[in-house]
CSV table of C-alpha atoms (C1' of nucleotides) in Angstrom, one decimal:
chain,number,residue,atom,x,y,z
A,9,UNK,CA,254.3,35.7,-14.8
A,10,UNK,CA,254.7,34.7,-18.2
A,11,UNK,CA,256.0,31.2,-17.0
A,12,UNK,CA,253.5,30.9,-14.5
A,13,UNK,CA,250.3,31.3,-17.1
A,14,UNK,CA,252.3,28.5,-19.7
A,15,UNK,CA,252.8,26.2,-16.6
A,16,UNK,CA,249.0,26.6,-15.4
A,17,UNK,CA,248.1,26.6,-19.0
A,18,UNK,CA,249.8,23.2,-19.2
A,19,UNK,CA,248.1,21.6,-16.3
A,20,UNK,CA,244.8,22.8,-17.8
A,21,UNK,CA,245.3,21.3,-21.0
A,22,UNK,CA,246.4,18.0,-19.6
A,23,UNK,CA,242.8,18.3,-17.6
A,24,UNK,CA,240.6,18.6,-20.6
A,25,UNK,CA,242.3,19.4,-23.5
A,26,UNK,CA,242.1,22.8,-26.0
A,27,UNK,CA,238.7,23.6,-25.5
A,28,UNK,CA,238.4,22.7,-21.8
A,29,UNK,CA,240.4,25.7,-20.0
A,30,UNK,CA,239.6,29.6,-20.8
A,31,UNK,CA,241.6,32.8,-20.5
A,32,UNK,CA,239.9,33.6,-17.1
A,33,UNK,CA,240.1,30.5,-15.8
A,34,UNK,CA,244.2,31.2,-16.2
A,35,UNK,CA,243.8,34.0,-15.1
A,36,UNK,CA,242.1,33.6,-11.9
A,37,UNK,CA,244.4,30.8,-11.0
A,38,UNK,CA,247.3,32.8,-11.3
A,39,UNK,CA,246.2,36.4,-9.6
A,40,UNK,CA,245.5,38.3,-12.5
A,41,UNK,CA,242.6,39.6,-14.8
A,42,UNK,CA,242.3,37.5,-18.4
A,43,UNK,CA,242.9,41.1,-20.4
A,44,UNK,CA,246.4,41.0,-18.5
A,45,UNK,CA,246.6,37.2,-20.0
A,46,UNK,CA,245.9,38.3,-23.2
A,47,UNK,CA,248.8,41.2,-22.9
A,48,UNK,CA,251.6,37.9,-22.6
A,49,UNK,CA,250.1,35.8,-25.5
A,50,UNK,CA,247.8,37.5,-28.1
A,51,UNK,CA,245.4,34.5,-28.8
A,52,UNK,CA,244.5,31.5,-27.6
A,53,UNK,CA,246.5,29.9,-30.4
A,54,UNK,CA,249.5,31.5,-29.6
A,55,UNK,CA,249.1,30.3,-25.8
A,56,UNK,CA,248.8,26.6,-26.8
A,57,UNK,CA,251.5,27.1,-29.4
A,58,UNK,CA,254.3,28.1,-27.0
A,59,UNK,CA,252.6,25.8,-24.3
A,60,UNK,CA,253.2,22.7,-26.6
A,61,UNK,CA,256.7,24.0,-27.0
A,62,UNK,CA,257.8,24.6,-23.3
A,63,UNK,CA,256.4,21.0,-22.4
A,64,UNK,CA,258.4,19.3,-25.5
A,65,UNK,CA,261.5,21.1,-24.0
A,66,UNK,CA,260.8,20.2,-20.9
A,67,UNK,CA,259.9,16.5,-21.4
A,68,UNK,CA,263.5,16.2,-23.9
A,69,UNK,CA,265.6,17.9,-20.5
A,70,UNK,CA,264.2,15.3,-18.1
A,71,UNK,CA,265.0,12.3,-20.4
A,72,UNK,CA,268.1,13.6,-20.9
A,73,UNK,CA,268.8,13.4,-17.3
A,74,UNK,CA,267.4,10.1,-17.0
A,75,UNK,CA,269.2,8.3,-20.0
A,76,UNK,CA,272.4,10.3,-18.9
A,77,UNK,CA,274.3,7.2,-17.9
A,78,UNK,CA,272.9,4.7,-20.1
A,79,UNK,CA,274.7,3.0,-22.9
A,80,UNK,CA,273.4,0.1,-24.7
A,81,UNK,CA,269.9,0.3,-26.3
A,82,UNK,CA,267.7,-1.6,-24.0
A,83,UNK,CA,268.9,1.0,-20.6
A,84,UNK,CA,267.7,4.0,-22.8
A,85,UNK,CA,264.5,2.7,-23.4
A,86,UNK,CA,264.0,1.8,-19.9
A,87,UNK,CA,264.4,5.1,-19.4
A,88,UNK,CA,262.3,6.3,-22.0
A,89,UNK,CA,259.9,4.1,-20.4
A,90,UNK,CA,260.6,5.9,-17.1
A,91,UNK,CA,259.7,9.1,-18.4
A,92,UNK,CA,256.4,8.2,-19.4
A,93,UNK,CA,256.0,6.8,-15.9
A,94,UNK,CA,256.6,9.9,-14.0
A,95,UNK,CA,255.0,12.1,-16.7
A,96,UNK,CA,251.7,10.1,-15.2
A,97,UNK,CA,252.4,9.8,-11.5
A,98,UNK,CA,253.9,13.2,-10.9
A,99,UNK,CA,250.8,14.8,-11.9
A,100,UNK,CA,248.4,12.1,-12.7
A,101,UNK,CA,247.8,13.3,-16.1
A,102,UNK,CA,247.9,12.4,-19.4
A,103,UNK,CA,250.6,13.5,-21.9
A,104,UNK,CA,250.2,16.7,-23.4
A,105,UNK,CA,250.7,15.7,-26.9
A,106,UNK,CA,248.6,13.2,-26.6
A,107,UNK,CA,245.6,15.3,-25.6
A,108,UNK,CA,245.8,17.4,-28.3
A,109,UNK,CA,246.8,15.1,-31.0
A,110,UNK,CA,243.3,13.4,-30.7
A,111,UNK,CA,241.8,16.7,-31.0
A,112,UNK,CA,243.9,18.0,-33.9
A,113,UNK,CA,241.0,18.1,-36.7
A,114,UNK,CA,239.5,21.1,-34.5
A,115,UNK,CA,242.8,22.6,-33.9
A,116,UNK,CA,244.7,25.7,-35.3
A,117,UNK,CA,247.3,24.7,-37.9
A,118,UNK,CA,250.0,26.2,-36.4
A,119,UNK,CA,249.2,24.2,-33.3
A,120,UNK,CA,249.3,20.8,-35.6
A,121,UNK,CA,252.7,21.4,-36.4
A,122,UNK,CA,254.0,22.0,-32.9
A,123,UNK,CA,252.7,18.5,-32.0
A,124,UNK,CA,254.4,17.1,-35.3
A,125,UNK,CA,257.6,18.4,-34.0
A,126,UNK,CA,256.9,16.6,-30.9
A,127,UNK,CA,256.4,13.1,-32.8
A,128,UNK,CA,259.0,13.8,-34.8
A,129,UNK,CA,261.9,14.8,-32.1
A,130,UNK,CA,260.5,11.0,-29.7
A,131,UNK,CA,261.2,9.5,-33.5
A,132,UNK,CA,264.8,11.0,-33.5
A,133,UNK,CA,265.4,10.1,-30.1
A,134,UNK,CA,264.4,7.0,-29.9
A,135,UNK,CA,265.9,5.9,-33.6
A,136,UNK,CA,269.1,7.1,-31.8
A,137,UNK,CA,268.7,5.4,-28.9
A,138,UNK,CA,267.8,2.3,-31.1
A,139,UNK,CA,270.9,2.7,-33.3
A,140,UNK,CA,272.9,-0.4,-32.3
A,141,UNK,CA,270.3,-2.8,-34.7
A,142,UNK,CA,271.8,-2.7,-38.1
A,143,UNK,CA,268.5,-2.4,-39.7
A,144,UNK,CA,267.0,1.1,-40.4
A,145,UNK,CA,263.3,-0.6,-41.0
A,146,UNK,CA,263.2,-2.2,-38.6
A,147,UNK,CA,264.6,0.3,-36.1
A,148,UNK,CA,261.6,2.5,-37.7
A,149,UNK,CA,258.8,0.1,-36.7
A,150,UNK,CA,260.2,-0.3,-33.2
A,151,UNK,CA,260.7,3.3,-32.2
A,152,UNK,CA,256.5,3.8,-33.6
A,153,UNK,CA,255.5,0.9,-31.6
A,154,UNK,CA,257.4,2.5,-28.1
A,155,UNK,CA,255.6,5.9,-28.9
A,156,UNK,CA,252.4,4.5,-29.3
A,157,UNK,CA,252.3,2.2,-26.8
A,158,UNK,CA,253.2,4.9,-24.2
A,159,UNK,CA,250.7,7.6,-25.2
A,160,UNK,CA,248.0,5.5,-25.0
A,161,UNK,CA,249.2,3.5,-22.0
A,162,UNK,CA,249.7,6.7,-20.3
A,163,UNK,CA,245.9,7.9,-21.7
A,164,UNK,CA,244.5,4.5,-20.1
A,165,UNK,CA,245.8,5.1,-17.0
A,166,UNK,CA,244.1,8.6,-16.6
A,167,UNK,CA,241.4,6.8,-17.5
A,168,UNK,CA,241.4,4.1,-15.0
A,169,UNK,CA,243.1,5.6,-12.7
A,170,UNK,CA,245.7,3.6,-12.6
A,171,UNK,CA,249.7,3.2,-13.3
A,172,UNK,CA,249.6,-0.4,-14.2
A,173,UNK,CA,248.5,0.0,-17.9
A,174,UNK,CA,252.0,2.2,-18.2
A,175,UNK,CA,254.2,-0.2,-16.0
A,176,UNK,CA,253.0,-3.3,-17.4
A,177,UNK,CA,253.5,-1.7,-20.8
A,178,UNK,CA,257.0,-0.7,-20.3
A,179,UNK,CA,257.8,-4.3,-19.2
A,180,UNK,CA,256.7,-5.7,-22.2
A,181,UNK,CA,257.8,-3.7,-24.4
A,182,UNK,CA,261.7,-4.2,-23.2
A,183,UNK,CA,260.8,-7.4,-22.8
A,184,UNK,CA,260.1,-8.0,-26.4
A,185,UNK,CA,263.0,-5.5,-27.1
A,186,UNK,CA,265.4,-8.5,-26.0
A,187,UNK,CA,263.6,-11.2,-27.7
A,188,UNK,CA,263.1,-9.4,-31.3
B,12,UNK,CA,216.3,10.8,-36.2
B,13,UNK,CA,217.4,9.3,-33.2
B,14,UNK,CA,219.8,7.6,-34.5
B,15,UNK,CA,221.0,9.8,-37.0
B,16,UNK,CA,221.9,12.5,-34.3
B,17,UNK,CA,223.9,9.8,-32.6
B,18,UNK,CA,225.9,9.0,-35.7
B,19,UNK,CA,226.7,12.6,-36.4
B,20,UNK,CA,227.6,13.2,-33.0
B,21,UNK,CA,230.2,10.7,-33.2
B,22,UNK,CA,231.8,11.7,-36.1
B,23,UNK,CA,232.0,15.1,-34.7
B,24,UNK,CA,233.3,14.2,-31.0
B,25,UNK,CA,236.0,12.2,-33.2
B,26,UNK,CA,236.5,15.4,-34.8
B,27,UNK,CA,238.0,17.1,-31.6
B,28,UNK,CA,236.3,15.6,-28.4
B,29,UNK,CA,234.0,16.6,-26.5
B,30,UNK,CA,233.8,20.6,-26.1
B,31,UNK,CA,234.0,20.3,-29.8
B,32,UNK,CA,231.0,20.4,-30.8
B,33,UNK,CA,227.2,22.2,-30.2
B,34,UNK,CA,223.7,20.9,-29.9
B,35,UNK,CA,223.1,23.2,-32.9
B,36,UNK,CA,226.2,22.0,-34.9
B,37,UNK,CA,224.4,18.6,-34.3
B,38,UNK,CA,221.0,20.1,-35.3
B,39,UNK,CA,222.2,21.7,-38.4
B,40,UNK,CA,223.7,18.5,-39.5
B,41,UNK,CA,220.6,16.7,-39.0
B,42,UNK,CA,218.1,19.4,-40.4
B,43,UNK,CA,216.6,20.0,-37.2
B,44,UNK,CA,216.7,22.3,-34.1
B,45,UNK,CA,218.9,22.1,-31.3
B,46,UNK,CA,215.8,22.4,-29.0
B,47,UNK,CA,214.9,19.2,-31.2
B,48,UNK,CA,218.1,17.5,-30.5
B,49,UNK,CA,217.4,17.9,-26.6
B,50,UNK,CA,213.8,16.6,-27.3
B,51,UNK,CA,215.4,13.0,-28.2
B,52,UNK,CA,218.3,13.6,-25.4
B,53,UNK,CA,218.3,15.5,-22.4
B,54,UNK,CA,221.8,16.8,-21.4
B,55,UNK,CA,225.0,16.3,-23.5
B,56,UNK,CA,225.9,13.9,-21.0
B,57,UNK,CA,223.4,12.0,-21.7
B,58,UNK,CA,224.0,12.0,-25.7
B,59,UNK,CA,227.8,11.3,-25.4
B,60,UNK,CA,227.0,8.1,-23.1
B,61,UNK,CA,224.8,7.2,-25.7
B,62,UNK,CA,227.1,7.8,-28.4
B,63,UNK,CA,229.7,5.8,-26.7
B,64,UNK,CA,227.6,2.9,-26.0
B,65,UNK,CA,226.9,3.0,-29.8
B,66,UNK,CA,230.1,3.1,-30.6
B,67,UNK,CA,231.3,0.5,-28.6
B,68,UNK,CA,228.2,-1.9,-29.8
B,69,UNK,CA,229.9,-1.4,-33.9
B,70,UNK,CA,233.1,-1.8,-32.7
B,71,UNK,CA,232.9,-4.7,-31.4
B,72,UNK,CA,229.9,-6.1,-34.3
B,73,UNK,CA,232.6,-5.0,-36.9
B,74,UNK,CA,235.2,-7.2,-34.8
B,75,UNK,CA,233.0,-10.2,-34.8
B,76,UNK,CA,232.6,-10.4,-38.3
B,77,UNK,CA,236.8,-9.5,-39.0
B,78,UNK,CA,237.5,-12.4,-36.7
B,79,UNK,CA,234.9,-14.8,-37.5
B,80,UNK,CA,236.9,-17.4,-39.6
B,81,UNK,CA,239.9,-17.0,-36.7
B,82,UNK,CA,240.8,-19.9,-34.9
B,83,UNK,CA,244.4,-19.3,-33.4
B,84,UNK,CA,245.3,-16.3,-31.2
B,85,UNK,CA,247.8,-15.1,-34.0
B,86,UNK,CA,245.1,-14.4,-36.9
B,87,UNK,CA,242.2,-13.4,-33.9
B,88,UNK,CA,244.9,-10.4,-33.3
B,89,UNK,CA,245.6,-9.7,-36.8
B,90,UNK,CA,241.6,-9.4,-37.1
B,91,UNK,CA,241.6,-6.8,-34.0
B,92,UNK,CA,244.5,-5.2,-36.0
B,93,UNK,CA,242.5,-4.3,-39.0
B,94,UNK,CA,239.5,-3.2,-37.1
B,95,UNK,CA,241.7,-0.5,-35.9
B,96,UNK,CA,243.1,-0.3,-39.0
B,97,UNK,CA,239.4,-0.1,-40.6
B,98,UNK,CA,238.1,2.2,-38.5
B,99,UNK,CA,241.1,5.2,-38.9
B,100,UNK,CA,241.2,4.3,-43.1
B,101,UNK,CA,237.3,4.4,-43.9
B,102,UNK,CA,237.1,7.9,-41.5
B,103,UNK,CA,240.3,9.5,-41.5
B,104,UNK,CA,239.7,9.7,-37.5
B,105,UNK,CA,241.3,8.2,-34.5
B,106,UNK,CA,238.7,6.1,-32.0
B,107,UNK,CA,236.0,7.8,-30.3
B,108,UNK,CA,236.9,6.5,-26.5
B,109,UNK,CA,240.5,6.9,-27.1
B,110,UNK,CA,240.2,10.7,-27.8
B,111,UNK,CA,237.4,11.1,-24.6
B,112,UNK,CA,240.1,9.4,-22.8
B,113,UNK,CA,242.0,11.8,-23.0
B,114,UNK,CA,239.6,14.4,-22.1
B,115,UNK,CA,238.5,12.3,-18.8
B,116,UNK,CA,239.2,15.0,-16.1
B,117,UNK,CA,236.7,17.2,-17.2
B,118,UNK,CA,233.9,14.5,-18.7
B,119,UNK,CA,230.8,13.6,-16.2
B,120,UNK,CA,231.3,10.7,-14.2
B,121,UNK,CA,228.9,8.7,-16.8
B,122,UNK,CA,231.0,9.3,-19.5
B,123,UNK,CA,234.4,8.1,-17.7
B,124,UNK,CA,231.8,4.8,-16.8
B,125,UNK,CA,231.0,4.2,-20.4
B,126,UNK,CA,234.6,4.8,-21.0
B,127,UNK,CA,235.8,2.6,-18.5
B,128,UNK,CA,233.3,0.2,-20.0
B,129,UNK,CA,234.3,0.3,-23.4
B,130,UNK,CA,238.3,-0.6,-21.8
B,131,UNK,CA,237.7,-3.8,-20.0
B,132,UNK,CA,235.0,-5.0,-23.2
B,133,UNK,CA,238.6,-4.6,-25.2
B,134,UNK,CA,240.4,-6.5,-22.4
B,135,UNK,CA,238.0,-9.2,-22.4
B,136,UNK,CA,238.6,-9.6,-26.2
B,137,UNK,CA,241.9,-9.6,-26.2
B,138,UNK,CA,241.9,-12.1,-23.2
B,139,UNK,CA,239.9,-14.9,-24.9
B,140,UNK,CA,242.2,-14.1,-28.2
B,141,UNK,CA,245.1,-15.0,-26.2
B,142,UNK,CA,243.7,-17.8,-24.2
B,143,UNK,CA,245.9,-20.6,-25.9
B,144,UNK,CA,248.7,-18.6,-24.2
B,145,UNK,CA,249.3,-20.9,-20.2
B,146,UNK,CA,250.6,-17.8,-18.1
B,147,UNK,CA,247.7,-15.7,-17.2
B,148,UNK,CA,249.6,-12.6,-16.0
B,149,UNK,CA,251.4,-12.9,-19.6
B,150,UNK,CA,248.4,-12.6,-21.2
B,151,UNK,CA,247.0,-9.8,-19.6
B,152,UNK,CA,250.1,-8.1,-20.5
B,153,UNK,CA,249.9,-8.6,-24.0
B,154,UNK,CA,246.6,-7.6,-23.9
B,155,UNK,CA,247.4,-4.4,-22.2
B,156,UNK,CA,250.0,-3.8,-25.1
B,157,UNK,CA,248.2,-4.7,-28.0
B,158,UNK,CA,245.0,-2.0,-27.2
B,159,UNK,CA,247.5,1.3,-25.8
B,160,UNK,CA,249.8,0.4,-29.1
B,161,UNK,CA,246.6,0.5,-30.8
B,162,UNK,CA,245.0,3.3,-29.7
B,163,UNK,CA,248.5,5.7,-29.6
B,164,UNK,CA,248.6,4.6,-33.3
B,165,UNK,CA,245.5,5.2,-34.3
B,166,UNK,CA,245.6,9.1,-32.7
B,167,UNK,CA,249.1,9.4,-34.5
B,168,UNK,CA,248.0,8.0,-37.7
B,169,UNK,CA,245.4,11.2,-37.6
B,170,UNK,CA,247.8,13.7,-36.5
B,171,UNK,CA,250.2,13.0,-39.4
B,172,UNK,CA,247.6,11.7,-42.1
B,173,UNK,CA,249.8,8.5,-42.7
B,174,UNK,CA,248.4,5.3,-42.1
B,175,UNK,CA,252.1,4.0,-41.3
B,176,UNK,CA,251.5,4.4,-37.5
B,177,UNK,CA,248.5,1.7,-37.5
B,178,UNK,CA,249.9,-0.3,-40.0
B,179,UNK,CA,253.3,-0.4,-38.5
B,180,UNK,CA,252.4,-1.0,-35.2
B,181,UNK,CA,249.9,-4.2,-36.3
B,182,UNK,CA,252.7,-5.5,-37.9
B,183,UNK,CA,255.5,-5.5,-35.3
B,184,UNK,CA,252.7,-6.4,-32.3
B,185,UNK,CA,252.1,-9.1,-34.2
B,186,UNK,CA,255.7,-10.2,-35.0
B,187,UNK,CA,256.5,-9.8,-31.1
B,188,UNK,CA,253.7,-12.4,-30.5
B,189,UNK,CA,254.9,-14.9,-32.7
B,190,UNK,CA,258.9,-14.5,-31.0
B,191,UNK,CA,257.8,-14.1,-27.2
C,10,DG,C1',208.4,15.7,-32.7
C,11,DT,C1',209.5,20.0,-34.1
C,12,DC,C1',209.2,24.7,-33.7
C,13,DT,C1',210.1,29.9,-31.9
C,14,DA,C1',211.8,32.5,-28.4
C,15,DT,C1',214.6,33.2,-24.7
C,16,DA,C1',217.1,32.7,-20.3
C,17,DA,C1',221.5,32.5,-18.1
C,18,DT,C1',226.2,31.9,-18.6
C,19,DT,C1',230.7,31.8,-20.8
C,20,DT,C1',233.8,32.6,-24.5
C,21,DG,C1',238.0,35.0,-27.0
C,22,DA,C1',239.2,39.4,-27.8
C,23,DT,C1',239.7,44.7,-27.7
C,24,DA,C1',239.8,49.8,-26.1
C,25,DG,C1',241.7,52.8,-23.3
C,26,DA,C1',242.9,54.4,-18.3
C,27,DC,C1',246.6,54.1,-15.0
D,11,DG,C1',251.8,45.1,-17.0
D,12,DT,C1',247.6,45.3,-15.1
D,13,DC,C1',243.3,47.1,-14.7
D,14,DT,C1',237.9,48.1,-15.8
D,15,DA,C1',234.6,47.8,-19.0
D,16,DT,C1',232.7,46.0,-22.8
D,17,DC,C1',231.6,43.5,-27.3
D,18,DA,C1',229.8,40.0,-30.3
D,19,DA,C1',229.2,35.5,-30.5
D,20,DA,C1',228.3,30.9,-28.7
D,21,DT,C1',226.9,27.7,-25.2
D,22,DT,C1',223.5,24.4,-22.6
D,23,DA,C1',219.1,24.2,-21.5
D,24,DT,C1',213.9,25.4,-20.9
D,25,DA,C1',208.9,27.0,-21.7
D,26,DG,C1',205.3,26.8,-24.4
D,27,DA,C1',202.9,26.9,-29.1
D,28,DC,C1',201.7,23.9,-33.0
DNA sequence: GTCTATAATTTGATAGAC
DNA sequence: GTCTATCAAATTATAGAC
């Protein structure tokens, strides 16, 4: 049950955000009365704490398995890319961290630094993945532009409905990759 | 008063969307009522269309004026650079349509129109910026890139309280225009 | 244009039975 | 673990006086 209330938690956030979903709105989704939601994760807070958490797991898993086989640094950012892409037509949402990061001036502080964790781990992955140019700067600079560009690619396309602002996106982006 | 409700509005969807804020936070703000604040507009619909539609007209005034001396695509992007840039350091917030963006599955239609509005006003921009550059489809790519990168940074920028994510991003957009 | 007053609903959270 | 019942507060919106 547990699962269940972070996983339709998650969808409800990607719909609208923190304030957009309430405890009995969970809870009629998934069979139960919002005092039994309430038993599982004391506070709203708390709920969108661990929420954050299991979708930054989740997200780091699934590129795992799609930059498994990759070796130089443009295949793992095409898969990186990839991620992004299927985080938006699996579902049709937005990112998660995304959401909330443009919402974080109303949000609980303990909620802040979950998403900071999140920046920070795509920062790490993608300086890894980026570690083959010999310099750190400018290693940096590219890793912030392949993070931005995806959350707000991936935002657009919620927005118009449609996958081309991340596709087109991703092309440029490795595109640029081999030229810079 | 009119307008004064529609600049405090803004700076208070910017503070955490849309469900972020009350007709009577507005009101307080003001010095007024929040049956006052429905006097001058209707719904909350109707105020955030409003608000976006404002926004969008000083967005865009502010652009003018950065990009008025421009005459080459390179410094016309630099200019749409430092709006962005402009409007996260003189605030401390991230852009008013990228965070209702985010929130679009749970906005009134209107909004998502004004939204959607606000998106292809950008594209057009960016379109006649790059109009020296012969391939069409090229362009519209780079124009695709250069407003997600923007927005994503922007949104970061606010989540971390570091200016480094805009700032970065301008710079490396702008380096990948002059290579590819 | 602004006010008081209020309707109708929803919110996060708690107490206590089973 | 889940329930019923409930609280105190907040929400959008409206009616009608001034």
């Amino acid at each position: 049950m547990k699962s269940k209330i972070l996983k339709t938690a998650e969808e409800m956030i990607r719909n609208g955000g923190y304030n957009a979903f309430s405890f009995r709105d969970i809870a009629a989704a998934v069979g139960i009365k919002s005092a039994s939601v309430h038993y599982h994760f004391a506070t709203k807070e708390a709920l969108v704490c661990a929420v954050v958490e299991h979708y930054s797991e989740d997200f780091f898993t699934f590129l795992s398995k799609q930059a498994a086989t990759a070796t130089d640094a443009h295949s793992k950012l095409d898969a990186y890319c990839k991620s992004f892409l299927l985080a938006y037509t699996s579902t049709g949402k937005s990112c998660l961290c995304g959401i909330l990061s443009n919402e974080v001036c109303s949000l609980p502080d303990s909620v802040r630094a979950c998403l900071n964790q999140f920046v920070e781990a795509n920062m790490d992955w993608l300086m890894n993945a980026l570690s083959e140019l010999p310099n750190i700067e400018s290693r940096r600079t590219k890793a912030r532009l392949f993070y931005t560009a995806l959350e707000g690619a991936i935002a657009t396309s919620v927005l118009t409905n449609d996958a081309v602002w991340v596709e087109s996106v991703s092309a440029q982006l490795l595109k640029d990759l081999k030229n810079g």
